[in-house]
Amino acid sequence: MPDNAQQFASDNYSGICPEAWEAMAEANQGHQRAYGDDEWTARAADHFRSLFETDCDVFFAFNGTAANSLALSALCQSYHSVICSETAHVETDECGAPEFFSNGSKLLTARTEQGKLTPASIREIALKRKDIHFPKPRVVTLTQATEVGTVYRPEEIQAISRTCDELGLNLHMDGARFSNACAFLGCTPAELTWKAGVDVLCFGGTKNGMAVGEAILFFNRDLAEDFDYRCKQAGQLASKMRYLSAPWVGILQDDAWLRYANHANHCAQLLAKLVEDVPGVSLMFPVEANGVFLQMSEPAIAALTARGWRFYTFIGAGGARFMCSWDTDEARVRQLAADIRQVMS
Amino acid sequence: MPDNAQQFASDNYSGICPEAWEAMAEANQGHQRAYGDDEWTARAADHFRSLFETDCDVFFAFNGTAANSLALSALCQSYHSVICSETAHVETDECGAPEFFSNGSKLLTARTEQGKLTPASIREIALKRKDIHFPKPRVVTLTQATEVGTVYRPEEIQAISRTCDELGLNLHMDGARFSNACAFLGCTPAELTWKAGVDVLCFGGTKNGMAVGEAILFFNRDLAEDFDYRCKQAGQLASKMRYLSAPWVGILQDDAWLRYANHANHCAQLLAKLVEDVPGVSLMFPVEANGVFLQMSEPAIAALTARGWRFYTFIGAGGARFMCSWDTDEARVRQLAADIRQVMS
Amino acid sequence: MPDNAQQFASDNYSGICPEAWEAMAEANQGHQRAYGDDEWTARAADHFRSLFETDCDVFFAFNGTAANSLALSALCQSYHSVICSETAHVETDECGAPEFFSNGSKLLTARTEQGKLTPASIREIALKRKDIHFPKPRVVTLTQATEVGTVYRPEEIQAISRTCDELGLNLHMDGARFSNACAFLGCTPAELTWKAGVDVLCFGGTKNGMAVGEAILFFNRDLAEDFDYRCKQAGQLASKMRYLSAPWVGILQDDAWLRYANHANHCAQLLAKLVEDVPGVSLMFPVEANGVFLQMSEPAIAALTARGWRFYTFIGAGGARFMCSWDTDEARVRQLAADIRQVMS
Amino acid sequence: MPDNAQQFASDNYSGICPEAWEAMAEANQGHQRAYGDDEWTARAADHFRSLFETDCDVFFAFNGTAANSLALSALCQSYHSVICSETAHVETDECGAPEFFSNGSKLLTARTEQGKLTPASIREIALKRKDIHFPKPRVVTLTQATEVGTVYRPEEIQAISRTCDELGLNLHMDGARFSNACAFLGCTPAELTWKAGVDVLCFGGTKNGMAVGEAILFFNRDLAEDFDYRCKQAGQLASKMRYLSAPWVGILQDDAWLRYANHANHCAQLLAKLVEDVPGVSLMFPVEANGVFLQMSEPAIAALTARGWRFYTFIGAGGARFMCSWDTDEARVRQLAADIRQVMS
């Protein structure tokens, strides 16, 4: 079971969903204007504006690292700092990309509760240093859903936004799994972003059925000034842009993005439910999005691995992360749950 | 004829060729390891090593701007300079990307003959300033084929390489249209690169039938130290890498890359031949790769545009660039030639 | 005459003038608050505001390269470009510092008339490219006095400023020899800067009798937002700031800055006058500030050098630059003139 | 007592010592070649090579922030990381300068014992992440003496150096108070640097009686390649270099550097001794260099401040830092001790 066994390793191990693929196939006709001056890109941008119920500025970048880094560098200067969770992808898994794109902005990690920043933890970091010898806080970045599978409620985001306003901070959202957050809460995208005070959203497509092409949405359009130049200079302007934008048309036009997110979330819930009574297994975090974080025994983890299952264990001793995806197979979820039960017995 | 008329605007207006598409389709099966640890990426790298007859280090970037900029920044520090042609893409069309990625390396433009640098023009720039108040020359970048459609011969590259060795300069090749150069000369890729002294090649796929994903080949492997980290930090590491690498397998495995380049070159030759006797029309540069640069009258250019043809005119008053592509239609070439004849009469 | 013979090499070969020295000595008393929170720095800033008749923001940097680069990077982003003269110090003698501090802003050189940019030459460069593939022009930098010893008149600056307003460009002035320009024109500092539309001035002290410490004056104070952080991060905040600011108090409080500039200008005029009738010698540029650029014969230049005189010859074959300084000795000027006459005969 | 009361705030509140001043006065004669091609700079470099008993490469930067940042950026690339103490100046008080100069290198803070890194704490951080998604550790930076006044012994540095060799890390020493460390240990400068495996030392003069001008000494000369260009581009090459180098001649030629460091250390020891029996006062760190860190009561701190004393309290509630300097007055130390006794009673 070489391939299927990787189904829980990461949602970016998955392939391209049919809707995205078909849109790409349809886009693959003849010659089209390059660098985003094509019809598909215009259509995708319109879909975003319609979905978010606002006239936002829309850009595309090749991957999430670039999307986040470009957005953050538009929100601050090199001598500013960015407040993030200690588990934020920008801090732990982007190899210093935010620092590189911004020419040196420092990331300041704040305490979290179940992976989520709070007004209090932001305030604590933002007010710790007010002198010129330390980079001035200028941005808060939230990850929605978080890296530990939890989801910010609209009122939590609103409260953070109020804190940002008070402290002169811009608010960025890393939405690599934004779809899963929407699906879990049943909120509209608008409710989770600009209506709650988010300035810029990086909306991830890769983890929800696309090959490349994250969308960057500026709700605060002043912050988007010359952002097209920024993307170009940073090597993030696709010449054949239609292949980045068409897939978005594909997954946005009939709500495939939400359907798939619901499916992935459902699989995560199923896995959690199937193992909830297994002795020695406990949830490390509430299952809200598409990830399940289980506290198990180290030998059990080794035994699971020996059976061919692939999953990440970066969370600490005995911790295992199982990610579900748009194409996760329920039968495989049940098999995995059964194996977890066995290795723990 | 909205779509077809764009066939001569740019080779990046073209779509994905069948071989690349089919490889992507084949790669789009189930889950695969991310970030290049997949089979397709390994296969693509092996194809490159086989094609170039050497054990080079292979990386992939999303587009040519990034590929060039990453490679150049690996070859010099911020206080160094890069010698390039005054028409080089890195100088004229990458929005300062080389300067951004390198944190400030200066591009120094040298004189060219028919778009090509020479040992003499390189030497002139390299030796102009030897003091600490000006960035120290450290790299020469050649574009093969050049932006004006000419092609460096192996012996020309060798001569430049000797000059580089003498002056302590690394040699980079921007191969956005490297395929077309190989096709024109009938040389092996090895003869045009490492055998002639090239340290690093950025081999373009986008302009020859791919969607995204330029290859960066280090023949001088010492220069590739930690280059994987560089790509990652700069937002150029694809998580679903297989969609960048599989198309390369598709076009390399049965020499589609060369076939298509030959076709594009052939169309360019055809166009040139068809208009060579048109009064008032002359070639601005010899037609070697897939571009035809015609000196015409300004009214004729306007008339062509009025007939719906799309092409670039950045070369100066009365100059028109017609690019042929992997999918250019010979019938359209003949139509275009006929229209040129008409508007000039 | 090893030392005196260097008097015409550069105005930065000169030492510290008595007024600056005495102020430093006076400042060298006991302990004082660091990083600019001292009395001397406050006094210096007030002197500038009084001298310029406006409530500008004042900062200090260690040298001119840093002052210019910091100011320019505050006026544009990495994907913007800076229009400058082809002989501008930022282009020719700062080793890519503007590109480094700004993380990649490109310098675009414009044509000059007698070393001076014009509205037409600025417009030509600013409007040449309006597409996303080339860095967007955002700043014009003037050098006052220019590197070839000429001086912008207030109305020339005003005209340039109007062009900047029209094109959305900020206006920066590199005033390494601003004192000499004021002295030549008999204008007030205000007339040559904010009253003529200059946003930011880098006012040089080093070439007019100081050891270190250029002043950066923001007349457009919006552009100075968080500039103190920028200086600190870039390694340009002196801990013992009083030693940078006190010398300014010394040379500003009794107009030594203007007196010395007048003297240097006078010596330049004297030299020019003394050699004006020497056969074969001609002025390359009108003598307005403290530099004299003579066209001579190559053998004469060699002969002068053989007699021990030191001067720069970067201006082209047969060109020689003689710089006068705050402490230039009139007797030496006459000796030099006599030697020029001899070697040309 | 406005001025004297600041004597314990920071060693950079102090002025210029007589030896440095006199050397500057002596250097202030006539014209001299700029940018370090003068005699004073050559003499200073020779003094360093003699003092350190090795043929090291010597450079000067304006301040410690720049010296450290330049050195670190020469030891790693943007995608590398630098291991430092959590209290290191580069981390806490340079406003992101190391990140800026290096274009994004991440600082990783390691646990310390009494302010000192250990092989174990370095190893822990260096080996924590070995994947491409996190910046690769490449440099260790030690502060000698540390920010909490402790001093690395030669054998401690040697042990760290061995760890560095094993892990492929370069070793940098921030020697803002290197003089005080030498004075405390009675070691030669060589024993504390290259003989113990240090690659690069930033030797601070500002905190020991100079105005500006830290020295950067490369013992590993391969790492100094083109470092002169790096300094120039980063705005750290003084034109009138003699004013940075002459003071070094002044304090090195008759060992004033060591005498003053001994004096400052002695004052710190005296203060510690005078308050050691004060009830409620305890040392937070052993007094080794020129700083005394006292744990007191918050009201006592307020009372001391009310009496006019100035000192830093960034170390946590009830913690107070008293820094001694080259010119600290013993009588003032006794007064301060007496006041501490009073406010604590």
Coordinates of N, CA, C and O in Angstrom, one line a residue, chain A residues 249-316:
Chain A
V249 N -10.9 29.1 -10.7 CA -12.3 29.2 -11.3 C -12.9 27.8 -11.1 O -14.1 27.7 -10.7
G250 N -12.2 26.8 -11.4 CA -12.7 25.4 -11.3 C -13.2 25.1 -9.9 O -14.3 24.5 -9.8
I251 N -12.5 25.4 -8.9 CA -13.0 25.0 -7.5 C -13.9 26.0 -6.9 O -14.5 25.7 -5.9
L252 N -13.9 27.3 -7.4 CA -14.7 28.3 -6.8 C -16.1 28.3 -7.4 O -17.1 28.6 -6.7
Q253 N -16.2 28.0 -8.7 CA -17.5 28.2 -9.4 C -18.6 27.4 -8.9 O -19.8 27.8 -9.0
D254 N -18.4 26.2 -8.5 CA -19.5 25.4 -8.0 C -19.2 24.9 -6.5 O -19.7 23.9 -6.1
D255 N -18.4 25.7 -5.8 CA -18.2 25.5 -4.4 C -17.5 24.2 -4.1 O -17.6 23.6 -3.0
A256 N -16.7 23.7 -5.1 CA -15.9 22.5 -4.8 C -14.9 22.8 -3.6 O -14.7 21.9 -2.8
W257 N -14.4 24.0 -3.5 CA -13.5 24.3 -2.5 C -14.1 24.0 -1.1 O -13.4 23.5 -0.2
L258 N -15.4 24.3 -0.9 CA -16.0 24.1 0.3 C -16.4 22.6 0.5 O -16.3 22.0 1.6
R259 N -16.8 22.0 -0.5 CA -17.2 20.6 -0.5 C -16.0 19.7 -0.1 O -16.1 18.9 0.8
Y260 N -14.9 20.0 -0.7 CA -13.7 19.2 -0.4 C -13.2 19.5 1.1 O -12.8 18.6 1.7
A261 N -13.3 20.7 1.5 CA -12.9 21.1 2.8 C -13.8 20.3 3.8 O -13.3 19.8 4.8
N262 N -15.1 20.3 3.5 CA -16.0 19.6 4.4 C -15.7 18.1 4.4 O -15.7 17.5 5.5
H263 N -15.3 17.6 3.3 CA -15.0 16.2 3.3 C -13.7 15.9 4.1 O -13.7 14.9 4.9
A264 N -12.7 16.7 3.9 CA -11.5 16.5 4.7 C -11.8 16.6 6.2 O -11.3 15.8 7.0
N265 N -12.5 17.7 6.6 CA -12.9 17.9 8.0 C -13.6 16.6 8.5 O -13.4 16.1 9.6
H266 N -14.6 16.2 7.7 CA -15.4 15.0 8.1 C -14.5 13.8 8.3 O -14.7 13.1 9.3
C267 N -13.5 13.6 7.5 CA -12.6 12.4 7.7 C -11.8 12.6 9.0 O -11.6 11.6 9.7
A268 N -11.4 13.8 9.3 CA -10.7 14.0 10.5 C -11.6 13.7 11.7 O -11.2 13.1 12.7
Q269 N -12.8 14.2 11.7 CA -13.8 13.9 12.7 C -14.0 12.4 12.9 O -14.0 11.9 14.0
L270 N -14.1 11.8 11.8 CA -14.4 10.3 11.8 C -13.2 9.6 12.5 O -13.4 8.8 13.4
L271 N -12.0 10.0 12.1 CA -10.8 9.3 12.7 C -10.8 9.6 14.2 O -10.6 8.6 15.0
A272 N -11.1 10.8 14.6 CA -11.1 11.1 16.0 C -12.1 10.3 16.8 O -11.8 9.8 17.9
K273 N -13.3 10.2 16.2 CA -14.4 9.5 16.8 C -14.0 8.0 17.0 O -14.3 7.3 18.0
L274 N -13.4 7.4 15.9 CA -13.1 6.0 15.9 C -12.0 5.6 16.9 O -11.9 4.4 17.3
V275 N -11.2 6.6 17.3 CA -10.2 6.2 18.3 C -10.4 6.8 19.6 O -9.5 6.6 20.5
E276 N -11.5 7.5 19.8 CA -11.7 8.2 21.1 C -11.7 7.3 22.3 O -11.4 7.7 23.4
D277 N -12.1 6.0 22.1 CA -12.2 5.1 23.3 C -11.0 4.2 23.3 O -11.0 3.3 24.1
V278 N -10.0 4.4 22.5 CA -8.8 3.6 22.5 C -8.0 3.9 23.7 O -7.6 5.1 23.9
P279 N -7.7 3.0 24.6 CA -7.0 3.3 25.8 C -5.6 3.8 25.5 O -4.9 3.2 24.6
G280 N -5.2 4.9 26.1 CA -3.8 5.4 25.9 C -3.8 6.4 24.8 O -2.7 7.1 24.6
V281 N -4.8 6.6 24.1 CA -4.8 7.6 23.0 C -5.7 8.8 23.4 O -6.8 8.6 24.0
S282 N -5.1 9.9 23.3 CA -5.9 11.1 23.6 C -5.7 12.2 22.5 O -4.6 12.2 21.9
L283 N -6.6 13.1 22.4 CA -6.5 14.2 21.5 C -5.6 15.3 22.1 O -5.8 15.7 23.2
M284 N -4.6 15.7 21.3 CA -3.8 16.8 21.8 C -4.5 18.1 21.7 O -4.2 19.1 22.4
F285 N -5.3 18.2 20.6 CA -6.0 19.5 20.4 C -7.4 19.1 19.9 O -7.6 18.0 19.3
P286 N -8.4 20.0 20.1 CA -9.7 19.7 19.6 C -9.7 19.5 18.1 O -8.9 20.3 17.4
V287 N -10.4 18.6 17.5 CA -10.4 18.4 16.1 C -11.4 19.4 15.5 O -12.6 19.2 15.6
E288 N -10.9 20.4 14.8 CA -11.8 21.3 14.2 C -11.7 21.4 12.7 O -12.7 21.4 11.9
A289 N -10.5 21.4 12.2 CA -10.2 21.4 10.7 C -9.9 20.0 10.3 O -10.6 19.0 10.7
N290 N -8.9 19.8 9.4 CA -8.7 18.5 8.8 C -7.5 17.7 9.4 O -7.0 16.8 8.8
G291 N -7.1 18.2 10.6 CA -6.0 17.4 11.2 C -6.4 16.8 12.5 O -7.2 17.4 13.2
V292 N -5.8 15.6 12.8 CA -6.0 15.0 14.0 C -4.7 14.8 14.7 O -3.8 14.2 14.1
F293 N -4.5 15.3 15.9 CA -3.3 15.2 16.7 C -3.5 14.3 17.8 O -4.2 14.6 18.8
L294 N -2.9 13.1 17.8 CA -3.1 12.1 18.8 C -1.8 12.0 19.7 O -0.7 11.9 19.2
Q295 N -2.1 11.9 21.0 CA -1.0 11.5 21.9 C -1.1 10.0 22.0 O -2.2 9.5 22.4
M296 N -0.1 9.3 21.7 CA 0.0 7.9 21.7 C 1.3 7.5 22.4 O 2.0 8.3 22.9
S297 N 1.6 6.2 22.4 CA 2.9 5.8 23.0 C 3.9 5.7 21.8 O 3.5 5.5 20.7
E298 N 5.1 5.9 22.2 CA 6.2 5.9 21.2 C 6.3 4.5 20.5 O 6.4 4.5 19.2
P299 N 6.2 3.4 21.2 CA 6.2 2.1 20.5 C 5.0 2.0 19.5 O 5.2 1.4 18.4
A300 N 3.9 2.5 19.9 CA 2.7 2.4 19.0 C 3.0 3.2 17.7 O 2.6 2.7 16.6
I301 N 3.6 4.3 17.9 CA 3.9 5.1 16.7 C 4.9 4.4 15.8 O 4.7 4.3 14.6
A302 N 5.9 3.7 16.4 CA 6.8 2.9 15.6 C 6.1 1.8 14.9 O 6.4 1.5 13.8
A303 N 5.2 1.2 15.6 CA 4.4 0.0 15.0 C 3.6 0.5 13.9 O 3.5 -0.2 12.8
L304 N 3.0 1.6 14.0 CA 2.2 2.2 12.9 C 3.0 2.4 11.7 O 2.6 2.1 10.5
T305 N 4.2 3.0 11.9 CA 5.1 3.3 10.8 C 5.5 2.0 10.2 O 5.6 1.9 8.9
A306 N 5.8 1.0 11.0 CA 6.2 -0.3 10.5 C 5.1 -0.9 9.6 O 5.4 -1.7 8.6
R307 N 3.9 -0.6 9.9 CA 2.8 -1.1 9.0 C 2.6 -0.3 7.8 O 1.7 -0.5 7.0
G308 N 3.5 0.7 7.6 CA 3.5 1.4 6.3 C 2.8 2.8 6.4 O 2.8 3.6 5.4
W309 N 2.2 3.1 7.5 CA 1.5 4.4 7.5 C 2.5 5.6 7.6 O 3.6 5.4 8.2
R310 N 2.2 6.6 7.0 CA 3.1 7.8 7.0 C 2.4 9.0 7.6 O 1.2 9.3 7.3
F311 N 3.0 9.6 8.6 CA 2.4 10.8 9.3 C 3.6 11.5 10.0 O 4.7 11.0 10.1
Y312 N 3.3 12.7 10.4 CA 4.3 13.5 11.0 C 4.3 13.4 12.5 O 3.2 13.2 13.1
T313 N 5.5 13.5 13.1 CA 5.6 13.4 14.6 C 6.4 14.5 15.2 O 7.1 14.4 16.1
F314 N 6.3 15.7 14.5 CA 7.1 16.8 15.0 C 6.5 17.5 16.3 O 7.1 18.4 16.8
I315 N 5.4 17.0 16.8 CA 4.7 17.7 17.9 C 5.3 17.4 19.2 O 4.9 17.9 20.2
G316 N 6.2 16.5 19.3 CA 6.8 16.1 20.6 C 6.7 14.6 20.8 O 6.0 13.9 19.9

